[in-house]
Amino acid sequence: MNILSYHHRFEPGTSDFAPPLLLLHGTGGDENDLIPLAQKLSPGSALLSPRGDVLEHGQPRFFRRYAEGVFDLADVEKRTHALADFIQTAARQHGFDAARLVALGFSNGANIAASLLLLRPESLAAAALLRPMVVLEPAAVPDLSGKSVLISSGNADPIVPNDHPVRLAQMFRRAGATVSLQTHAAGHGLIPADFAAAHGFLTARSNAPR
């Protein structure tokens, strides 16, 4: 499969302990959106932040959809593999440890991170998924043993169906991942409880044995 070119921003790490982070924005965001948040949540991490290469009414996304919650699954698969290939290339170019890479994704970015775990699990060591939904269910269950996943959802989210966070958590657990599912009194927007959950998750990755 051809490697799609991602416009991206890279910030070198300053800590040997903090894991490198893959930052994946939501619809309408860009490569700058999650940088300040990531610097607060995981000080010292190297940051790789690509811009989604699909435009929906001028707004960047990581894969196409036909309507809210209705996805072009062939495009999801294609762009998931392209992002995984990009990660490998970026790791060589920028010199970070791809084996320790942790995704921090919001909304559409959380969805493509989940797809990476399901289709190209070697791409990520762990993932913090903020407001994800079930986008695809692979025919073959991947081996996610040793990987950790945080799912942070809102109980009044008008975009993510109520059963999706639980279904996603079950999918990852069946694959062998360690999953923390947290549900907050919130909608689709993030609140301080999400940041606290992500901070705790990323701090645990910093302290994990290598």
PDB file of C-alpha atoms in Angstrom, residues 34-157:
ATOM      1  CA  LEU A  34      -3.181  18.653  21.081  1.00  0.00           C
ATOM      2  CA  ILE A  35       0.406  19.844  21.528  1.00  0.00           C
ATOM      3  CA  PRO A  36      -0.245  22.110  24.575  1.00  0.00           C
ATOM      4  CA  LEU A  37      -2.421  19.456  26.223  1.00  0.00           C
ATOM      5  CA  ALA A  38       0.136  16.707  25.655  1.00  0.00           C
ATOM      6  CA  GLN A  39       2.934  18.858  27.075  1.00  0.00           C
ATOM      7  CA  LYS A  40       0.917  19.246  30.294  1.00  0.00           C
ATOM      8  CA  LEU A  41      -0.212  15.627  30.504  1.00  0.00           C
ATOM      9  CA  SER A  42       3.157  14.017  29.742  1.00  0.00           C
ATOM     10  CA  PRO A  43       6.022  16.498  30.218  1.00  0.00           C
ATOM     11  CA  GLY A  44       9.145  15.496  28.355  1.00  0.00           C
ATOM     12  CA  SER A  45       7.462  13.224  25.803  1.00  0.00           C
ATOM     13  CA  ALA A  46       8.424  13.402  22.158  1.00  0.00           C
ATOM     14  CA  LEU A  47       5.302  14.451  20.245  1.00  0.00           C
ATOM     15  CA  LEU A  48       4.343  13.307  16.749  1.00  0.00           C
ATOM     16  CA  SER A  49       1.224  15.114  15.595  1.00  0.00           C
ATOM     17  CA  PRO A  50      -0.052  14.480  12.045  1.00  0.00           C
ATOM     18  CA  ARG A  51      -2.842  16.399  10.376  1.00  0.00           C
ATOM     19  CA  GLY A  52      -5.710  14.316   9.023  1.00  0.00           C
ATOM     20  CA  ASP A  53      -5.483  14.105   5.247  1.00  0.00           C
ATOM     21  CA  VAL A  54      -9.220  13.878   4.501  1.00  0.00           C
ATOM     22  CA  LEU A  55     -11.233  17.079   4.148  1.00  0.00           C
ATOM     23  CA  GLU A  56     -14.915  17.155   5.068  1.00  0.00           C
ATOM     24  CA  HIS A  57     -16.345  20.554   4.114  1.00  0.00           C
ATOM     25  CA  GLY A  58     -12.835  21.919   4.553  1.00  0.00           C
ATOM     26  CA  GLN A  59     -12.283  20.295   7.930  1.00  0.00           C
ATOM     27  CA  PRO A  60      -9.403  17.812   8.324  1.00  0.00           C
ATOM     28  CA  ARG A  61     -10.224  14.230   9.377  1.00  0.00           C
ATOM     29  CA  PHE A  62      -8.354  10.939   9.378  1.00  0.00           C
ATOM     30  CA  PHE A  63     -10.875   8.978   7.274  1.00  0.00           C
ATOM     31  CA  ARG A  64     -14.028   9.503   5.272  1.00  0.00           C
ATOM     32  CA  ARG A  65     -17.594   9.113   6.441  1.00  0.00           C
ATOM     33  CA  TYR A  66     -20.915   9.239   4.640  1.00  0.00           C
ATOM     34  CA  ALA A  67     -22.803  10.816   7.553  1.00  0.00           C
ATOM     35  CA  GLU A  68     -22.488  11.169  11.329  1.00  0.00           C
ATOM     36  CA  GLY A  69     -21.621   7.700  12.568  1.00  0.00           C
ATOM     37  CA  VAL A  70     -21.699   6.142   9.065  1.00  0.00           C
ATOM     38  CA  PHE A  71     -18.163   5.400   7.918  1.00  0.00           C
ATOM     39  CA  ASP A  72     -16.465   4.456   4.666  1.00  0.00           C
ATOM     40  CA  LEU A  73     -14.911   1.272   6.042  1.00  0.00           C
ATOM     41  CA  ALA A  74     -12.689   0.693   3.017  1.00  0.00           C
ATOM     42  CA  ASP A  75     -11.264   4.177   3.528  1.00  0.00           C
ATOM     43  CA  VAL A  76     -10.881   3.558   7.269  1.00  0.00           C
ATOM     44  CA  GLU A  77      -8.784   0.485   6.543  1.00  0.00           C
ATOM     45  CA  LYS A  78      -6.718   2.174   3.829  1.00  0.00           C
ATOM     46  CA  ARG A  79      -5.879   5.206   5.939  1.00  0.00           C
ATOM     47  CA  THR A  80      -5.205   3.175   9.055  1.00  0.00           C
ATOM     48  CA  HIS A  81      -2.500   1.260   7.200  1.00  0.00           C
ATOM     49  CA  ALA A  82      -1.192   4.509   5.724  1.00  0.00           C
ATOM     50  CA  LEU A  83      -0.933   6.076   9.181  1.00  0.00           C
ATOM     51  CA  ALA A  84       0.872   2.983  10.494  1.00  0.00           C
ATOM     52  CA  ASP A  85       3.363   3.227   7.635  1.00  0.00           C
ATOM     53  CA  PHE A  86       3.810   6.933   8.328  1.00  0.00           C
ATOM     54  CA  ILE A  87       4.609   6.173  11.975  1.00  0.00           C
ATOM     55  CA  GLN A  88       7.382   3.806  10.951  1.00  0.00           C
ATOM     56  CA  THR A  89       8.873   6.381   8.585  1.00  0.00           C
ATOM     57  CA  ALA A  90       8.540   9.197  11.127  1.00  0.00           C
ATOM     58  CA  ALA A  91      10.249   7.132  13.828  1.00  0.00           C
ATOM     59  CA  ARG A  92      13.271   6.666  11.588  1.00  0.00           C
ATOM     60  CA  GLN A  93      13.293  10.300  10.501  1.00  0.00           C
ATOM     61  CA  HIS A  94      12.818  11.851  13.932  1.00  0.00           C
ATOM     62  CA  GLY A  95      14.608   9.220  15.994  1.00  0.00           C
ATOM     63  CA  PHE A  96      12.002   8.249  18.602  1.00  0.00           C
ATOM     64  CA  ASP A  97      11.351   4.771  19.976  1.00  0.00           C
ATOM     65  CA  ALA A  98       8.342   3.493  18.021  1.00  0.00           C
ATOM     66  CA  ALA A  99       8.049   0.457  20.304  1.00  0.00           C
ATOM     67  CA  ARG A 100       7.005   2.772  23.171  1.00  0.00           C
ATOM     68  CA  LEU A 101       4.623   4.967  21.168  1.00  0.00           C
ATOM     69  CA  VAL A 102       1.372   5.872  22.928  1.00  0.00           C
ATOM     70  CA  ALA A 103      -1.573   7.386  21.062  1.00  0.00           C
ATOM     71  CA  LEU A 104      -3.538  10.281  22.524  1.00  0.00           C
ATOM     72  CA  GLY A 105      -6.598  10.777  20.358  1.00  0.00           C
ATOM     73  CA  PHE A 106      -9.812  12.768  20.579  1.00  0.00           C
ATOM     74  CA  SER A 107     -13.029  11.883  18.721  1.00  0.00           C
ATOM     75  CA  ASN A 108     -12.065  11.119  15.100  1.00  0.00           C
ATOM     76  CA  GLY A 109      -8.453  10.890  16.243  1.00  0.00           C
ATOM     77  CA  ALA A 110      -9.439   8.407  18.962  1.00  0.00           C
ATOM     78  CA  ASN A 111     -11.247   6.354  16.325  1.00  0.00           C
ATOM     79  CA  ILE A 112      -8.235   6.077  14.020  1.00  0.00           C
ATOM     80  CA  ALA A 113      -6.085   5.193  17.061  1.00  0.00           C
ATOM     81  CA  ALA A 114      -8.517   2.381  17.897  1.00  0.00           C
ATOM     82  CA  SER A 115      -8.303   1.227  14.281  1.00  0.00           C
ATOM     83  CA  LEU A 116      -4.503   1.180  14.542  1.00  0.00           C
ATOM     84  CA  LEU A 117      -4.748  -1.155  17.521  1.00  0.00           C
ATOM     85  CA  LEU A 118      -7.176  -3.440  15.714  1.00  0.00           C
ATOM     86  CA  LEU A 119      -5.524  -3.517  12.278  1.00  0.00           C
ATOM     87  CA  ARG A 120      -1.851  -2.651  12.921  1.00  0.00           C
ATOM     88  CA  PRO A 121      -1.311  -3.414  16.615  1.00  0.00           C
ATOM     89  CA  GLU A 122       2.470  -3.263  16.277  1.00  0.00           C
ATOM     90  CA  SER A 123       2.117   0.505  15.730  1.00  0.00           C
ATOM     91  CA  LEU A 124       1.222   1.353  19.330  1.00  0.00           C
ATOM     92  CA  ALA A 125       2.232   0.275  22.813  1.00  0.00           C
ATOM     93  CA  ALA A 126      -0.841   1.884  24.355  1.00  0.00           C
ATOM     94  CA  ALA A 127      -3.617   4.370  23.600  1.00  0.00           C
ATOM     95  CA  ALA A 128      -5.622   6.993  25.467  1.00  0.00           C
ATOM     96  CA  LEU A 129      -8.907   7.288  23.595  1.00  0.00           C
ATOM     97  CA  LEU A 130     -11.019  10.328  24.400  1.00  0.00           C
ATOM     98  CA  ARG A 131     -14.627  10.045  23.145  1.00  0.00           C
ATOM     99  CA  PRO A 132     -14.121   7.085  20.784  1.00  0.00           C
ATOM    100  CA  MET A 133     -16.836   4.991  19.159  1.00  0.00           C
ATOM    101  CA  VAL A 134     -16.921   1.603  17.461  1.00  0.00           C
ATOM    102  CA  VAL A 135     -15.941   2.210  13.838  1.00  0.00           C
ATOM    103  CA  LEU A 136     -14.951  -1.265  12.686  1.00  0.00           C
ATOM    104  CA  GLU A 137     -14.874  -4.817  14.007  1.00  0.00           C
ATOM    105  CA  PRO A 138     -12.076  -6.789  12.360  1.00  0.00           C
ATOM    106  CA  ALA A 139     -12.727 -10.329  11.169  1.00  0.00           C
ATOM    107  CA  ALA A 140      -9.632 -11.571  13.024  1.00  0.00           C
ATOM    108  CA  VAL A 141      -9.049 -10.583  16.644  1.00  0.00           C
ATOM    109  CA  PRO A 142      -5.549  -9.102  17.026  1.00  0.00           C
ATOM    110  CA  ASP A 143      -3.196  -9.998  19.842  1.00  0.00           C
ATOM    111  CA  LEU A 144      -3.090  -6.976  22.125  1.00  0.00           C
ATOM    112  CA  SER A 145      -1.424  -8.749  25.042  1.00  0.00           C
ATOM    113  CA  GLY A 146       0.744  -6.340  26.992  1.00  0.00           C
ATOM    114  CA  LYS A 147      -0.992  -3.251  25.609  1.00  0.00           C
ATOM    115  CA  SER A 148      -2.997  -0.789  27.714  1.00  0.00           C
ATOM    116  CA  VAL A 149      -5.998   1.240  26.612  1.00  0.00           C
ATOM    117  CA  LEU A 150      -7.846   4.102  28.294  1.00  0.00           C
ATOM    118  CA  ILE A 151     -11.365   4.847  27.071  1.00  0.00           C
ATOM    119  CA  SER A 152     -12.743   8.107  28.429  1.00  0.00           C
ATOM    120  CA  SER A 153     -16.389   8.709  27.544  1.00  0.00           C
ATOM    121  CA  GLY A 154     -19.221  11.093  28.380  1.00  0.00           C
ATOM    122  CA  ASN A 155     -22.576   9.795  29.559  1.00  0.00           C
ATOM    123  CA  ALA A 156     -24.399  12.613  27.744  1.00  0.00           C
ATOM    124  CA  ASP A 157     -22.393  12.477  24.507  1.00  0.00           C
TER     125      ASP A 157
END
